[in-house]
């Protein structure tokens, strides 16, 4: 069984500051990992994904995440926050179990607030 | 444009009404999903259709009835809803398995039950 834990339901940063959103996963097999962003009253949009290639993954809007197997983590970072980054962020894991595995497991989300 | 289109974007309905939510994708995906997103609660997976067959129903009340007539369309039929059913309903699609690409989400339908 797979699970995702996002530490901190709410993170607040100043504009221009580093953004760090934490995600830890549990999976019995090598996972594929995803970060999604959701703006108010919108669906979830894929930010980036890890699919067993490079451990440092770059996504849209200047975000990146690093897969650390030893720490079972996939934290999302951005060097300098913009006001437009204010949104909710979801980490998700796909278990590569056999058969017709179709599910992503989502974390509970982290709301990012950016202060001027 | 996300590739997954949901209509309507907003819906207000009374508890005795019957309405339907529609989801459409032309991405060539073969699995479709309904999620419920309530304020301050995690995403709740409601139904999964894979290759047009329902493969998961997460103990959803019978007042929610899904329909998947083909791989491009997914409906959620609603009847005699309760105020606590007010939420953002999200549709998603993917390949099976979704491992490489994850899900593509629609923009959601904001449902208010009065």
mmCIF file of C-alpha atoms in Angstrom:
data_model
loop_
_atom_site.group_PDB
_atom_site.id
_atom_site.type_symbol
_atom_site.label_atom_id
_atom_site.label_comp_id
_atom_site.label_asym_id
_atom_site.label_seq_id
_atom_site.Cartn_x
_atom_site.Cartn_y
_atom_site.Cartn_z
ATOM 1 C CA UNK A 1 0.000 0.000 0.000
ATOM 2 C CA UNK A 2 1.157 3.496 -0.727
ATOM 3 C CA UNK A 3 0.671 6.710 1.194
ATOM 4 C CA UNK A 4 1.717 10.337 1.066
ATOM 5 C CA UNK A 5 2.310 12.725 3.951
ATOM 6 C CA UNK A 6 2.551 16.448 3.393
ATOM 7 C CA UNK A 7 4.009 18.145 6.431
ATOM 8 C CA UNK A 8 2.279 21.425 7.120
ATOM 9 C CA UNK A 9 -1.209 22.116 5.870
ATOM 10 C CA UNK A 10 -0.354 25.814 5.543
ATOM 11 C CA UNK A 11 2.952 27.462 4.649
ATOM 12 C CA UNK A 12 3.405 31.225 4.564
ATOM 13 C CA UNK A 13 6.386 32.941 2.951
ATOM 14 C CA UNK A 14 7.340 36.462 1.949
ATOM 15 C CA UNK A 15 7.613 37.420 -1.687
ATOM 16 C CA UNK A 16 11.136 36.643 -2.863
ATOM 17 C CA UNK A 17 11.758 34.068 -0.138
ATOM 18 C CA UNK A 18 12.511 30.386 -0.605
ATOM 19 C CA UNK A 19 9.524 28.090 -0.927
ATOM 20 C CA UNK A 20 9.842 24.614 0.589
ATOM 21 C CA UNK A 21 6.869 22.260 0.633
ATOM 22 C CA UNK A 22 7.480 18.854 2.167
ATOM 23 C CA UNK A 23 6.298 15.484 0.941
ATOM 24 C CA UNK A 24 7.164 12.046 2.276
ATOM 25 C CA UNK A 25 5.877 8.878 0.726
ATOM 26 C CA UNK A 26 5.489 5.261 1.618
ATOM 27 C CA UNK A 27 5.571 2.663 -1.101
ATOM 28 C CA UNK A 28 6.522 -0.975 -1.248
ATOM 29 C CA UNK A 29 7.889 -0.611 -4.760
ATOM 30 C CA UNK A 30 9.810 2.177 -6.525
ATOM 31 C CA UNK A 31 7.288 4.948 -6.924
ATOM 32 C CA UNK A 32 6.467 7.547 -9.471
ATOM 33 C CA UNK A 33 5.876 10.883 -7.751
ATOM 34 C CA UNK A 34 3.997 13.996 -8.768
ATOM 35 C CA UNK A 35 3.350 17.525 -7.579
ATOM 36 C CA UNK A 36 0.146 19.268 -8.564
ATOM 37 C CA UNK A 37 -0.962 22.864 -8.020
ATOM 38 C CA UNK A 38 -4.526 24.045 -7.580
ATOM 39 C CA UNK A 39 -5.570 27.666 -7.888
ATOM 40 C CA UNK A 40 -8.899 28.758 -6.340
ATOM 41 C CA UNK A 41 -11.914 27.149 -7.998
ATOM 42 C CA UNK A 42 -9.741 25.358 -10.526
ATOM 43 C CA UNK A 43 -8.725 21.765 -11.102
ATOM 44 C CA UNK A 44 -5.305 20.349 -10.299
ATOM 45 C CA UNK A 45 -2.499 21.133 -12.731
ATOM 46 C CA UNK A 46 0.639 19.014 -13.019
ATOM 47 C CA UNK A 47 3.739 20.906 -11.838
ATOM 48 C CA UNK A 48 6.339 18.166 -12.219
ATOM 49 C CA UNK A 49 6.868 14.441 -11.966
ATOM 50 C CA UNK A 50 9.573 11.940 -11.036
ATOM 51 C CA UNK A 51 9.582 8.770 -13.106
ATOM 52 C CA UNK A 52 12.908 7.139 -12.170
ATOM 53 C CA UNK A 53 15.125 9.207 -14.408
ATOM 54 C CA UNK A 54 17.005 12.183 -12.909
ATOM 55 C CA UNK A 55 16.430 12.599 -9.190
ATOM 56 C CA UNK A 56 16.260 16.387 -9.488
ATOM 57 C CA UNK A 57 13.173 17.261 -11.467
ATOM 58 C CA UNK A 58 12.396 20.674 -12.878
ATOM 59 C CA UNK A 59 8.814 21.749 -13.457
ATOM 60 C CA UNK A 60 6.804 24.707 -14.576
ATOM 61 C CA UNK A 61 6.850 28.163 -12.975
ATOM 62 C CA UNK A 62 10.391 27.729 -11.619
ATOM 63 C CA UNK A 63 9.583 24.861 -9.252
ATOM 64 C CA UNK A 64 11.764 21.829 -8.773
ATOM 65 C CA UNK A 65 11.756 18.745 -6.570
ATOM 66 C CA UNK A 66 14.375 16.229 -5.553
ATOM 67 C CA UNK A 67 13.694 12.540 -5.096
ATOM 68 C CA UNK A 68 15.606 11.188 -2.089
ATOM 69 C CA UNK A 69 15.111 7.471 -1.747
ATOM 70 C CA UNK A 70 16.987 7.229 1.562
ATOM 71 C CA UNK A 71 14.644 9.790 3.088
ATOM 72 C CA UNK A 72 11.548 8.673 1.148
ATOM 73 C CA UNK A 73 11.017 12.328 0.343
ATOM 74 C CA UNK A 74 10.082 14.436 -2.657
ATOM 75 C CA UNK A 75 10.108 18.008 -1.403
ATOM 76 C CA UNK A 76 9.080 20.869 -3.667
ATOM 77 C CA UNK A 77 11.179 24.041 -3.785
ATOM 78 C CA UNK A 78 11.346 27.374 -5.527
ATOM 79 C CA UNK A 79 14.183 29.825 -4.873
ATOM 80 C CA UNK A 80 12.080 32.992 -4.931
ATOM 81 C CA UNK A 81 8.351 33.122 -4.286
ATOM 82 C CA UNK A 82 6.017 35.224 -6.401
ATOM 83 C CA UNK A 83 2.586 36.420 -5.409
ATOM 84 C CA UNK A 84 1.181 34.283 -8.232
ATOM 85 C CA UNK A 85 2.490 31.132 -6.488
ATOM 86 C CA UNK A 86 -0.215 31.401 -3.849
ATOM 87 C CA UNK A 87 -2.233 28.215 -4.275
ATOM 88 C CA UNK A 88 -2.709 24.751 -2.824
ATOM 89 C CA UNK A 89 -0.103 22.119 -3.647
ATOM 90 C CA UNK A 90 -0.645 18.378 -3.679
ATOM 91 C CA UNK A 91 1.925 15.606 -3.697
ATOM 92 C CA UNK A 92 0.894 12.256 -5.192
ATOM 93 C CA UNK A 93 2.411 8.800 -5.604
ATOM 94 C CA UNK A 94 1.697 6.125 -8.165
ATOM 95 C CA UNK A 95 2.377 2.585 -7.087
ATOM 96 C CA UNK A 96 3.905 0.504 -9.829
ATOM 97 C CA UNK A 97 2.039 -2.552 -8.663
ATOM 98 C CA UNK A 98 1.241 -5.153 -11.260
ATOM 99 C CA UNK A 99 -1.976 -5.683 -13.126
ATOM 100 C CA UNK A 100 -4.258 -2.803 -13.976
ATOM 101 C CA UNK A 101 -3.049 -0.444 -11.304
ATOM 102 C CA UNK A 102 -4.662 2.868 -12.041
ATOM 103 C CA UNK A 103 -4.520 4.895 -8.861
ATOM 104 C CA UNK A 104 -2.620 7.885 -7.677
ATOM 105 C CA UNK A 105 -2.634 8.451 -3.945
ATOM 106 C CA UNK A 106 -2.768 12.133 -3.006
ATOM 107 C CA UNK A 107 -1.556 13.938 0.068
ATOM 108 C CA UNK A 108 -3.873 16.258 1.972
ATOM 109 C CA UNK A 109 -2.436 19.344 0.350
ATOM 110 C CA UNK A 110 -0.422 22.354 1.526
ATOM 111 C CA UNK A 111 -1.831 25.841 1.151
ATOM 112 C CA UNK A 112 0.904 28.302 0.220
ATOM 113 C CA UNK A 113 0.392 31.948 1.127
ATOM 114 C CA UNK A 114 2.777 34.587 -0.255
ATOM 115 C CA UNK A 115 2.984 37.852 1.649
ATOM 116 C CA UNK A 116 4.025 41.096 -0.063
ATOM 117 C CA UNK B 1 -7.287 24.470 -21.781
ATOM 118 C CA UNK B 2 -6.476 21.348 -19.758
ATOM 119 C CA UNK B 3 -7.785 18.780 -22.204
ATOM 120 C CA UNK B 4 -10.490 17.695 -19.788
ATOM 121 C CA UNK B 5 -13.670 19.756 -19.965
ATOM 122 C CA UNK B 6 -16.272 19.807 -17.216
ATOM 123 C CA UNK B 7 -19.726 21.335 -17.482
ATOM 124 C CA UNK B 8 -21.343 23.163 -15.908
ATOM 125 C CA UNK B 9 -18.725 25.152 -13.980
ATOM 126 C CA UNK B 10 -21.235 26.135 -11.322
ATOM 127 C CA UNK B 11 -24.476 24.455 -10.281
ATOM 128 C CA UNK B 12 -27.009 25.325 -7.630
ATOM 129 C CA UNK B 13 -29.676 22.740 -6.999
ATOM 130 C CA UNK B 14 -32.397 22.030 -4.519
ATOM 131 C CA UNK B 15 -32.480 18.842 -2.523
ATOM 132 C CA UNK B 16 -35.304 17.414 -4.636
ATOM 133 C CA UNK B 17 -33.747 18.202 -8.009
ATOM 134 C CA UNK B 18 -32.085 15.872 -10.467
ATOM 135 C CA UNK B 19 -29.060 17.134 -12.350
ATOM 136 C CA UNK B 20 -26.039 15.746 -14.136
ATOM 137 C CA UNK B 21 -22.390 16.738 -14.303
ATOM 138 C CA UNK B 22 -20.542 16.111 -17.537
ATOM 139 C CA UNK B 23 -16.880 15.427 -18.197
ATOM 140 C CA UNK B 24 -15.259 15.077 -21.599
ATOM 141 C CA UNK B 25 -11.700 14.279 -22.659
ATOM 142 C CA UNK B 26 -10.118 13.889 -26.073
ATOM 143 C CA UNK B 27 -6.642 12.953 -24.887
ATOM 144 C CA UNK B 28 -6.937 9.306 -25.848
ATOM 145 C CA UNK B 29 -7.005 8.300 -22.188
ATOM 146 C CA UNK B 30 -8.705 5.091 -21.142
ATOM 147 C CA UNK B 31 -9.470 5.756 -17.479
ATOM 148 C CA UNK B 32 -11.667 8.445 -15.939
ATOM 149 C CA UNK B 33 -12.245 9.465 -12.338
ATOM 150 C CA UNK B 34 -14.625 11.478 -10.181
ATOM 151 C CA UNK B 35 -13.268 13.214 -7.111
ATOM 152 C CA UNK B 36 -15.061 15.234 -4.457
ATOM 153 C CA UNK B 37 -13.209 18.134 -2.872
ATOM 154 C CA UNK B 38 -14.838 19.669 0.198
ATOM 155 C CA UNK B 39 -13.484 22.612 2.137
ATOM 156 C CA UNK B 40 -10.673 21.626 4.508
ATOM 157 C CA UNK B 41 -10.919 17.941 3.591
ATOM 158 C CA UNK B 42 -8.628 15.743 1.510
ATOM 159 C CA UNK B 43 -9.512 14.820 -2.035
ATOM 160 C CA UNK B 44 -12.021 11.982 -1.996
ATOM 161 C CA UNK B 45 -11.943 9.477 -4.828
ATOM 162 C CA UNK B 46 -15.543 8.614 -5.671
ATOM 163 C CA UNK B 47 -15.534 6.472 -8.815
ATOM 164 C CA UNK B 48 -13.051 5.064 -11.287
ATOM 165 C CA UNK B 49 -13.761 3.832 -14.780
ATOM 166 C CA UNK B 50 -11.075 1.907 -16.601
ATOM 167 C CA UNK B 51 -11.725 0.894 -20.196
ATOM 168 C CA UNK B 52 -15.345 1.993 -19.670
ATOM 169 C CA UNK B 53 -15.909 -0.394 -16.783
ATOM 170 C CA UNK B 54 -16.431 0.822 -13.255
ATOM 171 C CA UNK B 55 -13.535 -0.548 -11.265
ATOM 172 C CA UNK B 56 -13.949 1.360 -8.045
ATOM 173 C CA UNK B 57 -16.792 2.777 -6.016
ATOM 174 C CA UNK B 58 -15.584 4.143 -2.722
ATOM 175 C CA UNK B 59 -18.739 3.662 -0.656
ATOM 176 C CA UNK B 60 -20.410 6.588 -2.353
ATOM 177 C CA UNK B 61 -24.113 7.098 -1.490
ATOM 178 C CA UNK B 62 -26.557 5.953 -4.133
ATOM 179 C CA UNK B 63 -27.759 9.513 -4.680
ATOM 180 C CA UNK B 64 -24.613 9.795 -6.828
ATOM 181 C CA UNK B 65 -24.786 7.669 -9.965
ATOM 182 C CA UNK B 66 -21.923 7.608 -12.488
ATOM 183 C CA UNK B 67 -22.176 6.749 -16.141
ATOM 184 C CA UNK B 68 -19.409 6.188 -18.664
ATOM 185 C CA UNK B 69 -20.940 5.656 -22.136
ATOM 186 C CA UNK B 70 -17.551 5.666 -23.896
ATOM 187 C CA UNK B 71 -13.914 6.338 -23.139
ATOM 188 C CA UNK B 72 -14.274 10.071 -23.791
ATOM 189 C CA UNK B 73 -17.289 10.897 -21.648
ATOM 190 C CA UNK B 74 -18.144 10.561 -17.994
ATOM 191 C CA UNK B 75 -21.276 11.708 -16.214
ATOM 192 C CA UNK B 76 -22.271 12.039 -12.590
ATOM 193 C CA UNK B 77 -26.026 11.929 -12.112
ATOM 194 C CA UNK B 78 -27.266 13.615 -8.957
ATOM 195 C CA UNK B 79 -30.617 13.229 -7.185
ATOM 196 C CA UNK B 80 -32.021 14.062 -3.756
ATOM 197 C CA UNK B 81 -28.725 15.509 -2.588
ATOM 198 C CA UNK B 82 -28.004 16.854 0.863
ATOM 199 C CA UNK B 83 -26.419 20.202 1.792
ATOM 200 C CA UNK B 84 -23.245 18.376 2.864
ATOM 201 C CA UNK B 85 -22.831 17.280 -0.752
ATOM 202 C CA UNK B 86 -21.932 20.857 -1.657
ATOM 203 C CA UNK B 87 -18.356 20.718 -2.917
ATOM 204 C CA UNK B 88 -16.076 21.025 -5.928
ATOM 205 C CA UNK B 89 -16.438 17.921 -8.098
ATOM 206 C CA UNK B 90 -13.383 17.161 -10.149
ATOM 207 C CA UNK B 91 -13.087 14.875 -13.116
ATOM 208 C CA UNK B 92 -9.742 13.450 -14.210
ATOM 209 C CA UNK B 93 -8.489 11.142 -16.903
ATOM 210 C CA UNK B 94 -5.354 9.088 -17.443
ATOM 211 C CA UNK B 95 -3.783 6.229 -19.248
ATOM 212 C CA UNK B 96 -3.888 2.904 -17.453
ATOM 213 C CA UNK B 97 -1.666 2.700 -15.544
ATOM 214 C CA UNK B 98 -1.143 6.418 -14.890
ATOM 215 C CA UNK B 99 2.426 5.857 -13.788
ATOM 216 C CA UNK B 100 4.288 7.917 -16.349
ATOM 217 C CA UNK B 101 1.948 10.810 -16.806
ATOM 218 C CA UNK B 102 -0.332 11.026 -13.816
ATOM 219 C CA UNK B 103 -3.795 12.436 -14.183
ATOM 220 C CA UNK B 104 -5.162 15.312 -16.215
ATOM 221 C CA UNK B 105 -7.841 17.194 -14.305
ATOM 222 C CA UNK B 106 -10.759 19.280 -15.432
ATOM 223 C CA UNK B 107 -11.528 22.653 -13.858
ATOM 224 C CA UNK B 108 -14.307 21.201 -11.746
ATOM 225 C CA UNK B 109 -17.968 21.863 -11.103
ATOM 226 C CA UNK B 110 -18.752 23.919 -8.012
ATOM 227 C CA UNK B 111 -21.961 22.375 -6.655
ATOM 228 C CA UNK B 112 -24.137 24.081 -4.084
ATOM 229 C CA UNK B 113 -27.094 22.195 -2.638
ATOM 230 C CA UNK B 114 -29.736 24.407 -1.077
#
